[in-house]
Structure formats: structure tokens, C-alpha cells
């Protein structure tokens, strides 16, 4: 039986439940679209049949025809419910309906996973532009989705009053729930795909530039031969960016040198050991040696990458046993540049063998005889209760090929 409070709202669009108060001077016909102006200020008052909202003259009726195959007319409510006036009205109806055990279907305002995914990207980057790049949307679309989510939850999620975007307390609470919901949704999709026994879809793989040039091409080619239906994207990045990409879901798997730190919900595995080499100019005094150690190069000039880079860490650890390690004569952005400068006679460098695999150049490469002569090639991925068949197949292929 229809509760009495619904009686004033008889003239409504049956599709989106937007209604008008019969106390106004006119009411829309059933099945018509109700258009409410932004300037309309609804008043909550009591009629003989109960409480209702009066928009005065701030609305008009616009009859529309149903689409083919639809019993109810389409009223484009997904866009219109984002307007503040429409939303206040719908929330009022939803609260009243809920008190009577009813539920109004609001497709336009129901929380959606894509909105949570966009929120998670903004919360992680605290930058609308970078978040838009991550979720492949325009910045205006990201802003609209965040505003829609804030309207539904009835709380501000981000503080935009300062120069730097920041999460509000409500946003901080939602961030943890959003991560869990998105993870669960991914696992649900993986479980369905696993049941279908089909290896398809897409994967985004990341790696250090050195590994992408030397080791990963054979792995990618072999995986494609086995599972041609899977679309692969290979991206290069530094170690820190690879780990962040795994954590936030931008990457399905990543490859880098060195041991991976223990992290919650992240798994890693060392698949191979990469030999370390000292590269020298052709006329260097040690060019004829079969191997060299820290003491042999204590007074030589070294070319290194910037602090925080895995190759800089290799250098620091290699010469840690010396009371005074060689002084770097300069910091450079890539191993390719360092290799060219060594060839030009500017100094020496410690590099993994992969750095010379494709472009050895005119340098002398001598095995390193220090305490640690190799560096592990590590694969990292995000842990899930259920892995998508494509990711599971890729991880298995990587273990075989590397």
C-alpha cells in the first residue's frame, strides 16, 4: 500500500522519480520531464496529505516520448540530478522512502566504481591534472565526478581552499574504503574471468629502461606467442615510480634491480642475477685486467646517477667497505649517457651487464670482484586473492623466461 506521504507527488516522471508539489499553480503531466531552474528555492511545508516541496514558479513541464523498447520515458536524469536543486529533492524523497522500507532507484546518483577509481587517483596524487592522466579522463570530467561523489555523500572530500589540494577528514576515511572496494571489484572480475577459462584482456607492465631494452623483449615476445589475445603495454620508469605504480594499480607487474622492500598487499620475487661490470675508457690503466675490486679504483673518477636511483645505490654499496670511497665527478640522468661519457674518457662507472647488451660501444667492461658481484632482477606485483588469468599467465611466463 502506498504511504500517505507519497500522495502529494502523483505528477512525476515515472523513470527518475522527480516530482512537483500539487500545491503549485500547475503540475506536470505524468511521464513528463520536470525541469527545475537553478534559481528555484524549494520550501518544505505541510499540506492536507502530508509534507511536500513547493518549487513555486521555478519549474516547467516538458513532455517527452519514450524511446523504442522503453516502457518509461527517458528523462536524461543522469545529467540533471547533478544539479543541486534536483539532488536536494531526490535526497528528501529517498530519506522518506527509506523510513517506510522503500528504495528509490537513482541511477544517476548511485555511487559508482568509476567515481571511486577517480577519487582514489585524486587522493593519491593530490592533483587533478595528474589524476586525469592516470584515469584517462579530461580534468573537467575528473572534477565533475568528484563533485558528484561529494554531493551523494553529503560531505567535502577535498580541501581546495589552500594552494595545495588536501584530503578532508571525510576524504581520509573514504580513501581506505575506496581502496578495498576497488580491490574487491578487481578480484571479482578476476574470479569471473578465471571461471570462463579464457586468457584475454590487457596488462600494463613496467620496467627499468635497461631491463626493457635487454631482458624484457624476449619475455614479451614469448608471452604474445602463447597468449595472443592479451594486449600488452610496456612502460619504462625508475624504481620508485614502478613501486608506486604497482601499489596504486597503474601497473600489473614491474621489473627492477635490487631487493624489494616488504610491503602490505605487494609480492615480489627475484627471477635472475645480473652480473655487475666496471666500464673503463679504452686507454685506462686497468684495461687488461680480468676483474677489478674496490681497492683498485679507490682514486678513480666515477660517473654516477642521482641519489635515490638504483644504480647510485649499487655504487654506494659497492664501495662501502673503503674508508674513503671514490668521489663522483658528476651525476647524470641515464646509463646511456654515462656509457657515452666513459667512452669519451671522462671516468669509470659501475653498471649491470644489461646496460651493455645492445650497445656495448667502445668501452672496456671488466667483471666486478667486490663483496656483491651481482644484482637481483626482481619482479613485483600486487597481491590479490584471485588473479586474473592474463596476469597469472604472465607471471608464470616471466618465471620461465627470466
mmCIF file of C-alpha atoms in Angstrom:
data_model
loop_
_atom_site.group_PDB
_atom_site.id
_atom_site.type_symbol
_atom_site.label_atom_id
_atom_site.label_comp_id
_atom_site.label_asym_id
_atom_site.label_seq_id
_atom_site.Cartn_x
_atom_site.Cartn_y
_atom_site.Cartn_z
ATOM 1 C CA UNK A 1 0.000 0.000 0.000
ATOM 2 C CA UNK A 2 1.335 3.425 -0.916
ATOM 3 C CA UNK A 3 2.208 5.512 2.184
ATOM 4 C CA UNK A 4 0.302 8.751 2.663
ATOM 5 C CA UNK A 5 3.385 10.928 2.333
ATOM 6 C CA UNK A 6 3.650 9.976 -1.353
ATOM 7 C CA UNK A 7 0.157 11.240 -2.158
ATOM 8 C CA UNK A 8 1.243 14.854 -2.920
ATOM 9 C CA UNK A 9 3.736 13.559 -5.505
ATOM 10 C CA UNK A 10 1.401 11.978 -8.033
ATOM 11 C CA UNK A 11 2.510 14.028 -11.025
ATOM 12 C CA UNK A 12 6.011 12.766 -11.672
ATOM 13 C CA UNK A 13 8.327 11.284 -14.227
ATOM 14 C CA UNK A 14 7.988 7.552 -13.564
ATOM 15 C CA UNK A 15 11.559 6.939 -14.664
ATOM 16 C CA UNK A 16 13.580 9.130 -12.296
ATOM 17 C CA UNK A 17 11.073 9.872 -9.545
ATOM 18 C CA UNK A 18 11.471 13.673 -9.839
ATOM 19 C CA UNK A 19 8.190 15.195 -8.767
ATOM 20 C CA UNK A 20 6.426 18.514 -8.201
ATOM 21 C CA UNK A 21 4.170 19.690 -5.455
ATOM 22 C CA UNK A 22 0.431 19.878 -6.436
ATOM 23 C CA UNK A 23 0.146 22.995 -4.279
ATOM 24 C CA UNK A 24 1.851 24.957 -7.057
ATOM 25 C CA UNK A 25 -0.140 26.765 -9.704
ATOM 26 C CA UNK A 26 0.405 23.944 -12.191
ATOM 27 C CA UNK A 27 1.783 20.437 -12.169
ATOM 28 C CA UNK A 28 3.449 18.370 -14.900
ATOM 29 C CA UNK A 29 1.604 15.535 -16.527
ATOM 30 C CA UNK A 30 2.576 12.019 -15.578
ATOM 31 C CA UNK A 31 5.500 10.816 -17.690
ATOM 32 C CA UNK A 32 6.755 14.346 -18.360
ATOM 33 C CA UNK A 33 10.209 15.665 -17.649
ATOM 34 C CA UNK A 34 10.326 18.177 -14.810
ATOM 35 C CA UNK A 35 12.839 20.955 -15.450
ATOM 36 C CA UNK A 36 13.777 22.989 -12.389
ATOM 37 C CA UNK A 37 15.698 26.235 -12.717
ATOM 38 C CA UNK A 38 18.905 26.829 -10.774
ATOM 39 C CA UNK A 39 17.336 29.863 -9.077
ATOM 40 C CA UNK A 40 14.365 27.897 -7.718
ATOM 41 C CA UNK A 41 14.262 27.707 -3.918
ATOM 42 C CA UNK A 42 12.021 24.859 -2.734
ATOM 43 C CA UNK A 43 10.122 25.267 0.531
ATOM 44 C CA UNK A 44 9.259 22.377 2.796
ATOM 45 C CA UNK A 45 5.676 22.740 4.006
ATOM 46 C CA UNK A 46 2.626 20.766 5.097
ATOM 47 C CA UNK A 47 -0.498 20.044 3.057
ATOM 48 C CA UNK A 48 -3.607 18.130 3.931
ATOM 49 C CA UNK A 49 -1.970 14.980 2.593
ATOM 50 C CA UNK A 50 1.356 15.481 4.367
ATOM 51 C CA UNK A 51 4.687 17.260 3.812
ATOM 52 C CA UNK A 52 5.822 18.238 0.332
ATOM 53 C CA UNK A 53 8.186 20.537 -1.550
ATOM 54 C CA UNK A 54 6.963 23.587 -3.425
ATOM 55 C CA UNK A 55 9.165 24.999 -6.188
ATOM 56 C CA UNK A 56 6.765 27.863 -6.888
ATOM 57 C CA UNK A 57 7.238 29.110 -10.434
ATOM 58 C CA UNK A 58 10.793 27.744 -10.685
ATOM 59 C CA UNK A 59 9.914 24.728 -12.789
ATOM 60 C CA UNK A 60 8.223 23.780 -16.030
ATOM 61 C CA UNK A 61 6.865 20.599 -17.586
ATOM 62 C CA UNK A 62 8.343 19.243 -20.813
ATOM 63 C CA UNK A 63 6.502 16.196 -22.233
ATOM 64 C CA UNK A 64 8.747 13.672 -23.963
ATOM 65 C CA UNK A 65 8.145 10.473 -25.903
ATOM 66 C CA UNK A 66 9.543 7.139 -24.691
ATOM 67 C CA UNK A 67 12.437 5.559 -26.549
ATOM 68 C CA UNK A 68 11.861 2.409 -28.550
ATOM 69 C CA UNK A 69 11.526 -0.588 -26.271
ATOM 70 C CA UNK A 70 11.175 1.506 -23.101
ATOM 71 C CA UNK A 71 8.034 1.481 -21.044
ATOM 72 C CA UNK A 72 9.021 4.651 -19.199
ATOM 73 C CA UNK A 73 10.296 7.818 -20.867
ATOM 74 C CA UNK A 74 13.957 8.700 -20.712
ATOM 75 C CA UNK A 75 14.332 11.992 -18.904
ATOM 76 C CA UNK A 76 18.134 12.373 -19.032
ATOM 77 C CA UNK A 77 18.152 12.362 -15.252
ATOM 78 C CA UNK A 78 21.801 11.331 -15.022
ATOM 79 C CA UNK A 79 22.863 14.808 -16.017
ATOM 80 C CA UNK A 80 20.038 16.700 -14.381
ATOM 81 C CA UNK A 81 20.290 15.044 -10.981
ATOM 82 C CA UNK A 82 23.765 16.503 -10.626
ATOM 83 C CA UNK A 83 22.120 19.915 -10.253
ATOM 84 C CA UNK A 84 21.868 20.944 -6.582
ATOM 85 C CA UNK A 85 18.085 21.552 -6.659
ATOM 86 C CA UNK A 86 17.315 18.160 -8.180
ATOM 87 C CA UNK A 87 19.617 16.448 -5.762
ATOM 88 C CA UNK A 88 18.083 18.046 -2.675
ATOM 89 C CA UNK A 89 14.658 16.901 -3.829
ATOM 90 C CA UNK A 90 15.789 13.361 -4.511
ATOM 91 C CA UNK A 91 17.543 13.061 -1.163
ATOM 92 C CA UNK A 92 14.375 14.245 0.556
ATOM 93 C CA UNK A 93 12.336 11.564 -1.210
ATOM 94 C CA UNK A 94 14.967 8.886 -0.558
ATOM 95 C CA UNK A 95 15.021 9.591 3.176
ATOM 96 C CA UNK A 96 11.244 9.458 3.402
ATOM 97 C CA UNK A 97 11.079 6.301 1.299
ATOM 98 C CA UNK A 98 13.732 4.625 3.430
ATOM 99 C CA UNK A 99 11.705 5.242 6.584
ATOM 100 C CA UNK A 100 8.925 3.160 5.007
ATOM 101 C CA UNK A 101 11.208 0.352 3.853
ATOM 102 C CA UNK A 102 11.198 1.534 0.226
ATOM 103 C CA UNK A 103 14.091 2.334 -2.096
ATOM 104 C CA UNK A 104 14.034 4.836 -4.923
ATOM 105 C CA UNK A 105 16.230 3.877 -7.861
ATOM 106 C CA UNK A 106 18.611 6.726 -8.626
ATOM 107 C CA UNK A 107 20.992 5.535 -11.330
ATOM 108 C CA UNK A 108 22.423 8.980 -11.775
ATOM 109 C CA UNK A 109 23.455 9.418 -8.126
ATOM 110 C CA UNK A 110 24.268 5.874 -7.006
ATOM 111 C CA UNK A 111 27.922 5.508 -6.031
ATOM 112 C CA UNK A 112 29.844 4.049 -8.972
ATOM 113 C CA UNK A 113 33.175 2.251 -9.089
ATOM 114 C CA UNK A 114 34.476 4.617 -11.737
ATOM 115 C CA UNK A 115 33.827 7.536 -9.370
ATOM 116 C CA UNK A 116 35.708 5.727 -6.615
ATOM 117 C CA UNK A 117 38.563 4.985 -9.020
ATOM 118 C CA UNK A 118 38.745 8.669 -9.920
ATOM 119 C CA UNK A 119 38.604 9.642 -6.239
ATOM 120 C CA UNK A 120 41.440 7.211 -5.450
ATOM 121 C CA UNK A 121 43.589 8.741 -8.206
ATOM 122 C CA UNK A 122 42.999 12.289 -6.936
ATOM 123 C CA UNK A 123 43.579 11.224 -3.328
ATOM 124 C CA UNK A 124 46.868 9.566 -4.270
ATOM 125 C CA UNK A 125 48.255 12.382 -6.437
ATOM 126 C CA UNK A 126 46.504 15.355 -4.764
ATOM 127 C CA UNK A 127 46.481 16.876 -8.221
ATOM 128 C CA UNK A 128 43.528 16.918 -10.620
ATOM 129 C CA UNK A 129 45.737 17.108 -13.719
ATOM 130 C CA UNK A 130 47.879 14.089 -12.810
ATOM 131 C CA UNK A 131 44.808 12.166 -11.673
ATOM 132 C CA UNK A 132 43.133 12.849 -15.024
ATOM 133 C CA UNK A 133 46.161 11.413 -16.832
ATOM 134 C CA UNK A 134 46.080 8.309 -14.643
ATOM 135 C CA UNK A 135 42.398 7.515 -15.239
ATOM 136 C CA UNK A 136 42.467 8.704 -18.877
ATOM 137 C CA UNK A 137 39.840 11.422 -18.463
ATOM 138 C CA UNK A 138 39.760 15.147 -19.034
ATOM 139 C CA UNK A 139 40.365 17.318 -15.980
ATOM 140 C CA UNK A 140 36.815 18.649 -16.187
ATOM 141 C CA UNK A 141 35.428 15.095 -16.088
ATOM 142 C CA UNK A 142 37.502 14.313 -13.015
ATOM 143 C CA UNK A 143 36.192 17.441 -11.308
ATOM 144 C CA UNK A 144 32.598 16.558 -12.176
ATOM 145 C CA UNK A 145 32.958 13.017 -10.830
ATOM 146 C CA UNK A 146 34.439 14.253 -7.559
ATOM 147 C CA UNK A 147 31.663 16.818 -7.181
ATOM 148 C CA UNK A 148 29.062 14.128 -7.870
ATOM 149 C CA UNK A 149 30.602 11.859 -5.245
ATOM 150 C CA UNK A 150 30.721 14.684 -2.703
ATOM 151 C CA UNK A 151 27.090 15.522 -3.425
ATOM 152 C CA UNK A 152 25.987 11.947 -2.873
ATOM 153 C CA UNK A 153 27.946 11.506 0.349
ATOM 154 C CA UNK A 154 26.939 14.926 1.600
ATOM 155 C CA UNK A 155 30.498 15.841 2.586
ATOM 156 C CA UNK A 156 33.507 17.607 1.127
ATOM 157 C CA UNK A 157 36.255 15.114 0.328
ATOM 158 C CA UNK A 158 38.987 17.602 -0.616
ATOM 159 C CA UNK A 159 40.054 20.931 0.809
ATOM 160 C CA UNK A 160 40.506 23.292 -2.118
ATOM 161 C CA UNK A 161 40.928 26.469 -0.041
ATOM 162 C CA UNK A 162 44.715 26.278 0.095
ATOM 163 C CA UNK A 163 47.272 26.289 -2.661
ATOM 164 C CA UNK A 164 47.830 22.568 -2.252
ATOM 165 C CA UNK A 165 44.903 20.167 -2.561
ATOM 166 C CA UNK A 166 44.408 18.074 0.575
ATOM 167 C CA UNK A 167 42.042 15.426 1.872
ATOM 168 C CA UNK A 168 39.442 16.387 4.429
ATOM 169 C CA UNK A 169 38.811 14.023 7.386
ATOM 170 C CA UNK A 170 35.871 12.597 5.412
ATOM 171 C CA UNK A 171 38.119 12.087 2.396
ATOM 172 C CA UNK A 172 40.707 10.299 4.504
ATOM 173 C CA UNK A 173 38.044 7.912 5.794
ATOM 174 C CA UNK A 174 36.758 7.243 2.284
ATOM 175 C CA UNK A 175 40.250 6.634 0.885
ATOM 176 C CA UNK A 176 40.687 3.398 2.834
ATOM 177 C CA UNK A 177 37.218 2.136 1.896
ATOM 178 C CA UNK A 178 37.716 3.069 -1.767
ATOM 179 C CA UNK A 179 40.938 1.057 -1.949
ATOM 180 C CA UNK A 180 39.214 -2.006 -0.500
ATOM 181 C CA UNK A 181 36.178 -1.685 -2.761
ATOM 182 C CA UNK A 182 38.294 -1.288 -5.891
ATOM 183 C CA UNK A 183 40.460 -4.222 -4.902
ATOM 184 C CA UNK A 184 37.389 -6.367 -4.286
ATOM 185 C CA UNK A 185 35.913 -5.348 -7.644
ATOM 186 C CA UNK A 186 39.137 -6.354 -9.384
ATOM 187 C CA UNK A 187 39.141 -9.703 -7.627
ATOM 188 C CA UNK A 188 35.513 -10.261 -8.587
ATOM 189 C CA UNK A 189 36.304 -9.614 -12.242
ATOM 190 C CA UNK A 190 39.312 -11.924 -11.985
ATOM 191 C CA UNK A 191 37.199 -14.688 -10.442
ATOM 192 C CA UNK A 192 34.648 -14.452 -13.248
ATOM 193 C CA UNK A 193 37.399 -14.469 -15.875
ATOM 194 C CA UNK A 194 39.036 -17.464 -14.185
ATOM 195 C CA UNK A 195 35.764 -19.379 -14.290
ATOM 196 C CA UNK A 196 35.489 -18.742 -18.031
ATOM 197 C CA UNK A 197 38.957 -20.285 -18.536
ATOM 198 C CA UNK A 198 39.839 -17.580 -21.069
ATOM 199 C CA UNK A 199 43.202 -15.803 -21.120
ATOM 200 C CA UNK A 200 42.389 -12.395 -22.576
ATOM 201 C CA UNK A 201 42.212 -8.728 -21.625
ATOM 202 C CA UNK A 202 45.051 -6.249 -21.184
ATOM 203 C CA UNK A 203 48.135 -5.884 -18.981
ATOM 204 C CA UNK A 204 50.359 -2.896 -18.239
ATOM 205 C CA UNK A 205 53.947 -3.912 -17.456
ATOM 206 C CA UNK A 206 56.645 -1.570 -16.201
ATOM 207 C CA UNK A 207 60.402 -1.867 -16.024
ATOM 208 C CA UNK A 208 63.684 -0.034 -15.763
ATOM 209 C CA UNK A 209 64.805 1.245 -19.156
ATOM 210 C CA UNK A 210 67.829 -1.065 -19.061
ATOM 211 C CA UNK A 211 65.674 -4.148 -18.491
ATOM 212 C CA UNK A 212 63.062 -3.073 -21.043
ATOM 213 C CA UNK A 213 65.804 -2.854 -23.678
ATOM 214 C CA UNK A 214 67.710 -6.026 -22.814
ATOM 215 C CA UNK A 215 65.710 -8.656 -20.913
ATOM 216 C CA UNK A 216 62.002 -7.961 -21.313
ATOM 217 C CA UNK A 217 61.668 -8.084 -25.138
ATOM 218 C CA UNK A 218 62.152 -11.877 -25.204
ATOM 219 C CA UNK A 219 59.646 -12.287 -22.360
ATOM 220 C CA UNK A 220 57.063 -10.083 -24.096
ATOM 221 C CA UNK A 221 57.511 -11.936 -27.390
ATOM 222 C CA UNK A 222 57.163 -15.366 -25.754
ATOM 223 C CA UNK A 223 54.059 -14.328 -23.823
ATOM 224 C CA UNK A 224 52.479 -12.982 -27.012
ATOM 225 C CA UNK A 225 53.153 -16.268 -28.799
ATOM 226 C CA UNK A 226 51.355 -18.146 -26.034
ATOM 227 C CA UNK A 227 48.512 -15.676 -25.366
ATOM 228 C CA UNK A 228 47.950 -13.506 -28.419
ATOM 229 C CA UNK A 229 44.532 -12.366 -27.134
ATOM 230 C CA UNK A 230 46.137 -10.373 -24.309
ATOM 231 C CA UNK A 231 47.049 -6.783 -25.129
ATOM 232 C CA UNK A 232 50.344 -5.774 -23.501
ATOM 233 C CA UNK A 233 51.612 -2.274 -22.752
ATOM 234 C CA UNK A 234 55.245 -1.833 -21.665
ATOM 235 C CA UNK A 235 56.283 1.328 -19.810
ATOM 236 C CA UNK A 236 59.683 2.488 -18.563
ATOM 237 C CA UNK A 237 60.177 4.221 -15.220
ATOM 238 C CA UNK A 238 62.581 4.468 -12.285
ATOM 239 C CA UNK A 239 62.386 2.044 -9.370
ATOM 240 C CA UNK A 240 60.368 4.358 -7.128
ATOM 241 C CA UNK A 241 57.779 5.047 -9.821
ATOM 242 C CA UNK A 242 57.480 1.337 -10.566
ATOM 243 C CA UNK A 243 56.719 0.541 -6.931
ATOM 244 C CA UNK A 244 54.152 3.337 -6.724
ATOM 245 C CA UNK A 245 52.556 2.117 -9.936
ATOM 246 C CA UNK A 246 52.182 -1.381 -8.502
ATOM 247 C CA UNK A 247 50.696 -0.071 -5.250
ATOM 248 C CA UNK A 248 48.118 2.211 -6.856
ATOM 249 C CA UNK A 249 47.134 -0.228 -9.596
ATOM 250 C CA UNK A 250 48.587 1.633 -12.599
ATOM 251 C CA UNK A 251 50.881 -1.327 -13.309
ATOM 252 C CA UNK A 252 50.069 -5.027 -13.204
ATOM 253 C CA UNK A 253 53.719 -6.044 -12.767
ATOM 254 C CA UNK A 254 57.092 -4.316 -12.637
ATOM 255 C CA UNK A 255 60.762 -5.313 -13.081
ATOM 256 C CA UNK A 256 63.776 -3.649 -11.482
ATOM 257 C CA UNK A 257 67.168 -4.358 -9.943
ATOM 258 C CA UNK A 258 67.652 -4.935 -6.229
ATOM 259 C CA UNK A 259 65.628 -6.430 -3.441
ATOM 260 C CA UNK A 260 62.088 -5.190 -2.966
ATOM 261 C CA UNK A 261 61.119 -3.813 0.468
ATOM 262 C CA UNK A 262 58.367 -5.678 2.289
ATOM 263 C CA UNK A 263 55.015 -4.013 1.701
ATOM 264 C CA UNK A 264 51.434 -4.915 2.529
ATOM 265 C CA UNK A 265 49.470 -6.353 -0.407
ATOM 266 C CA UNK A 266 52.557 -6.410 -2.633
ATOM 267 C CA UNK A 267 54.516 -9.502 -3.648
ATOM 268 C CA UNK A 268 57.977 -9.744 -5.195
ATOM 269 C CA UNK A 269 60.291 -12.450 -6.456
ATOM 270 C CA UNK A 270 63.923 -12.435 -7.618
ATOM 271 C CA UNK A 271 63.984 -14.128 -11.026
ATOM 272 C CA UNK A 272 67.643 -13.793 -12.014
ATOM 273 C CA UNK A 273 71.020 -12.408 -11.002
ATOM 274 C CA UNK A 274 72.639 -9.719 -13.149
ATOM 275 C CA UNK A 275 76.437 -9.550 -13.265
ATOM 276 C CA UNK A 276 77.972 -6.196 -12.308
ATOM 277 C CA UNK A 277 80.697 -4.721 -14.504
ATOM 278 C CA UNK A 278 83.159 -1.856 -14.309
ATOM 279 C CA UNK A 279 83.322 0.028 -17.598
ATOM 280 C CA UNK A 280 86.520 1.932 -18.365
ATOM 281 C CA UNK A 281 87.861 4.075 -21.203
ATOM 282 C CA UNK A 282 89.864 2.010 -23.725
ATOM 283 C CA UNK A 283 93.191 3.541 -22.585
ATOM 284 C CA UNK A 284 92.627 3.026 -18.847
ATOM 285 C CA UNK A 285 95.494 1.572 -16.822
ATOM 286 C CA UNK A 286 93.326 -1.411 -15.731
ATOM 287 C CA UNK A 287 92.032 -2.227 -19.211
ATOM 288 C CA UNK A 288 93.911 -5.560 -19.349
ATOM 289 C CA UNK A 289 92.636 -6.934 -16.012
ATOM 290 C CA UNK A 290 90.286 -9.928 -15.788
ATOM 291 C CA UNK A 291 88.472 -8.426 -12.775
ATOM 292 C CA UNK A 292 88.703 -5.393 -10.534
ATOM 293 C CA UNK A 293 87.666 -4.639 -6.950
ATOM 294 C CA UNK A 294 87.069 -1.580 -4.747
ATOM 295 C CA UNK A 295 90.721 -1.088 -3.808
ATOM 296 C CA UNK A 296 91.787 -0.981 -7.476
ATOM 297 C CA UNK A 297 89.580 2.035 -8.183
ATOM 298 C CA UNK A 298 89.740 3.982 -4.916
ATOM 299 C CA UNK A 299 91.333 7.013 -6.568
ATOM 300 C CA UNK A 300 89.497 6.943 -9.903
ATOM 301 C CA UNK A 301 86.800 9.372 -11.030
ATOM 302 C CA UNK A 302 83.336 7.808 -11.274
ATOM 303 C CA UNK A 303 80.237 8.774 -13.196
ATOM 304 C CA UNK A 304 77.072 8.065 -11.225
ATOM 305 C CA UNK A 305 73.325 8.611 -11.367
ATOM 306 C CA UNK A 306 71.419 10.806 -8.934
ATOM 307 C CA UNK A 307 70.769 9.810 -5.278
ATOM 308 C CA UNK A 308 67.722 7.570 -4.923
ATOM 309 C CA UNK A 309 68.384 5.750 -8.200
ATOM 310 C CA UNK A 310 69.077 2.009 -8.002
ATOM 311 C CA UNK A 311 72.327 2.419 -9.964
ATOM 312 C CA UNK A 312 73.550 5.028 -7.469
ATOM 313 C CA UNK A 313 72.718 2.606 -4.681
ATOM 314 C CA UNK A 314 74.789 -0.080 -6.419
ATOM 315 C CA UNK A 315 77.773 2.303 -6.458
ATOM 316 C CA UNK A 316 77.367 3.318 -2.812
ATOM 317 C CA UNK A 317 77.108 -0.285 -1.624
ATOM 318 C CA UNK A 318 79.995 -1.481 -3.810
ATOM 319 C CA UNK A 319 82.477 0.934 -2.233
ATOM 320 C CA UNK A 320 81.036 0.944 1.293
ATOM 321 C CA UNK A 321 83.961 -1.181 2.591
ATOM 322 C CA UNK A 322 86.509 1.523 1.775
ATOM 323 C CA UNK A 323 87.290 4.133 4.444
ATOM 324 C CA UNK A 324 87.042 6.723 1.685
ATOM 325 C CA UNK A 325 85.015 5.880 -1.409
ATOM 326 C CA UNK A 326 85.797 7.322 -4.850
ATOM 327 C CA UNK A 327 84.439 10.802 -5.338
ATOM 328 C CA UNK A 328 81.803 11.022 -8.077
ATOM 329 C CA UNK A 329 82.892 13.569 -10.673
ATOM 330 C CA UNK A 330 79.308 14.126 -11.803
ATOM 331 C CA UNK A 331 75.714 12.933 -11.598
ATOM 332 C CA UNK A 332 73.931 12.014 -14.810
ATOM 333 C CA UNK A 333 70.385 11.068 -15.752
ATOM 334 C CA UNK A 334 70.827 7.755 -17.584
ATOM 335 C CA UNK A 335 73.195 4.849 -18.080
ATOM 336 C CA UNK A 336 73.245 5.542 -21.800
ATOM 337 C CA UNK A 337 74.694 8.986 -21.161
ATOM 338 C CA UNK A 338 77.172 7.594 -18.628
ATOM 339 C CA UNK A 339 78.321 4.933 -21.102
ATOM 340 C CA UNK A 340 78.984 7.612 -23.727
ATOM 341 C CA UNK A 341 80.963 9.746 -21.267
ATOM 342 C CA UNK A 342 83.093 6.753 -20.224
ATOM 343 C CA UNK A 343 83.802 6.085 -23.881
ATOM 344 C CA UNK A 344 84.911 9.706 -24.198
ATOM 345 C CA UNK A 345 87.412 9.154 -21.368
ATOM 346 C CA UNK A 346 85.683 11.168 -18.649
ATOM 347 C CA UNK A 347 85.793 8.440 -15.963
ATOM 348 C CA UNK A 348 84.623 4.977 -14.871
ATOM 349 C CA UNK A 349 81.230 3.531 -13.949
ATOM 350 C CA UNK A 350 79.669 0.501 -12.266
ATOM 351 C CA UNK A 351 76.797 -0.925 -14.341
ATOM 352 C CA UNK A 352 74.776 -4.145 -14.726
ATOM 353 C CA UNK A 353 75.647 -6.271 -17.769
ATOM 354 C CA UNK A 354 72.289 -5.441 -19.405
ATOM 355 C CA UNK A 355 73.457 -1.851 -19.830
ATOM 356 C CA UNK A 356 75.919 -3.078 -22.498
ATOM 357 C CA UNK A 357 73.826 -5.837 -24.033
ATOM 358 C CA UNK A 358 72.554 -3.905 -27.066
ATOM 359 C CA UNK A 359 75.043 -1.036 -27.327
ATOM 360 C CA UNK A 360 78.460 -2.050 -25.924
ATOM 361 C CA UNK A 361 80.231 0.914 -27.523
ATOM 362 C CA UNK A 362 83.985 1.429 -27.346
ATOM 363 C CA UNK A 363 84.480 0.795 -23.649
ATOM 364 C CA UNK A 364 86.304 -1.873 -21.681
ATOM 365 C CA UNK A 365 83.985 -3.983 -19.492
ATOM 366 C CA UNK A 366 85.593 -5.888 -16.613
ATOM 367 C CA UNK A 367 83.743 -8.114 -14.082
ATOM 368 C CA UNK A 368 83.380 -6.597 -10.605
ATOM 369 C CA UNK A 369 85.058 -8.576 -7.800
ATOM 370 C CA UNK A 370 83.608 -6.737 -4.844
ATOM 371 C CA UNK A 371 81.619 -8.204 -1.973
ATOM 372 C CA UNK A 372 78.464 -8.419 -4.074
ATOM 373 C CA UNK A 373 79.180 -9.254 -7.697
ATOM 374 C CA UNK A 374 75.599 -9.453 -8.931
ATOM 375 C CA UNK A 375 72.293 -7.639 -8.525
ATOM 376 C CA UNK A 376 68.952 -9.458 -8.401
ATOM 377 C CA UNK A 377 66.399 -8.885 -11.171
ATOM 378 C CA UNK A 378 63.157 -8.572 -9.217
ATOM 379 C CA UNK A 379 59.558 -8.900 -10.376
ATOM 380 C CA UNK A 380 56.875 -7.172 -8.289
ATOM 381 C CA UNK A 381 53.095 -7.355 -8.482
ATOM 382 C CA UNK A 382 50.110 -6.530 -6.307
ATOM 383 C CA UNK A 383 48.764 -9.410 -4.264
ATOM 384 C CA UNK A 384 45.173 -10.473 -4.898
ATOM 385 C CA UNK A 385 43.053 -13.290 -3.548
ATOM 386 C CA UNK A 386 42.220 -14.219 -7.132
ATOM 387 C CA UNK A 387 44.484 -13.372 -10.062
ATOM 388 C CA UNK A 388 43.124 -12.603 -13.499
ATOM 389 C CA UNK A 389 44.093 -15.403 -15.926
ATOM 390 C CA UNK A 390 46.133 -12.965 -18.036
ATOM 391 C CA UNK A 391 48.229 -11.803 -15.064
ATOM 392 C CA UNK A 392 48.659 -15.334 -13.709
ATOM 393 C CA UNK A 393 49.852 -16.485 -17.138
ATOM 394 C CA UNK A 394 52.262 -13.557 -17.434
ATOM 395 C CA UNK A 395 53.812 -14.191 -14.007
ATOM 396 C CA UNK A 396 54.290 -17.865 -14.910
ATOM 397 C CA UNK A 397 55.883 -16.987 -18.254
ATOM 398 C CA UNK A 398 58.249 -14.497 -16.597
ATOM 399 C CA UNK A 399 59.436 -17.168 -14.175
ATOM 400 C CA UNK A 400 60.254 -19.430 -17.101
ATOM 401 C CA UNK A 401 61.928 -16.855 -19.365
ATOM 402 C CA UNK A 402 63.933 -14.793 -16.906
#
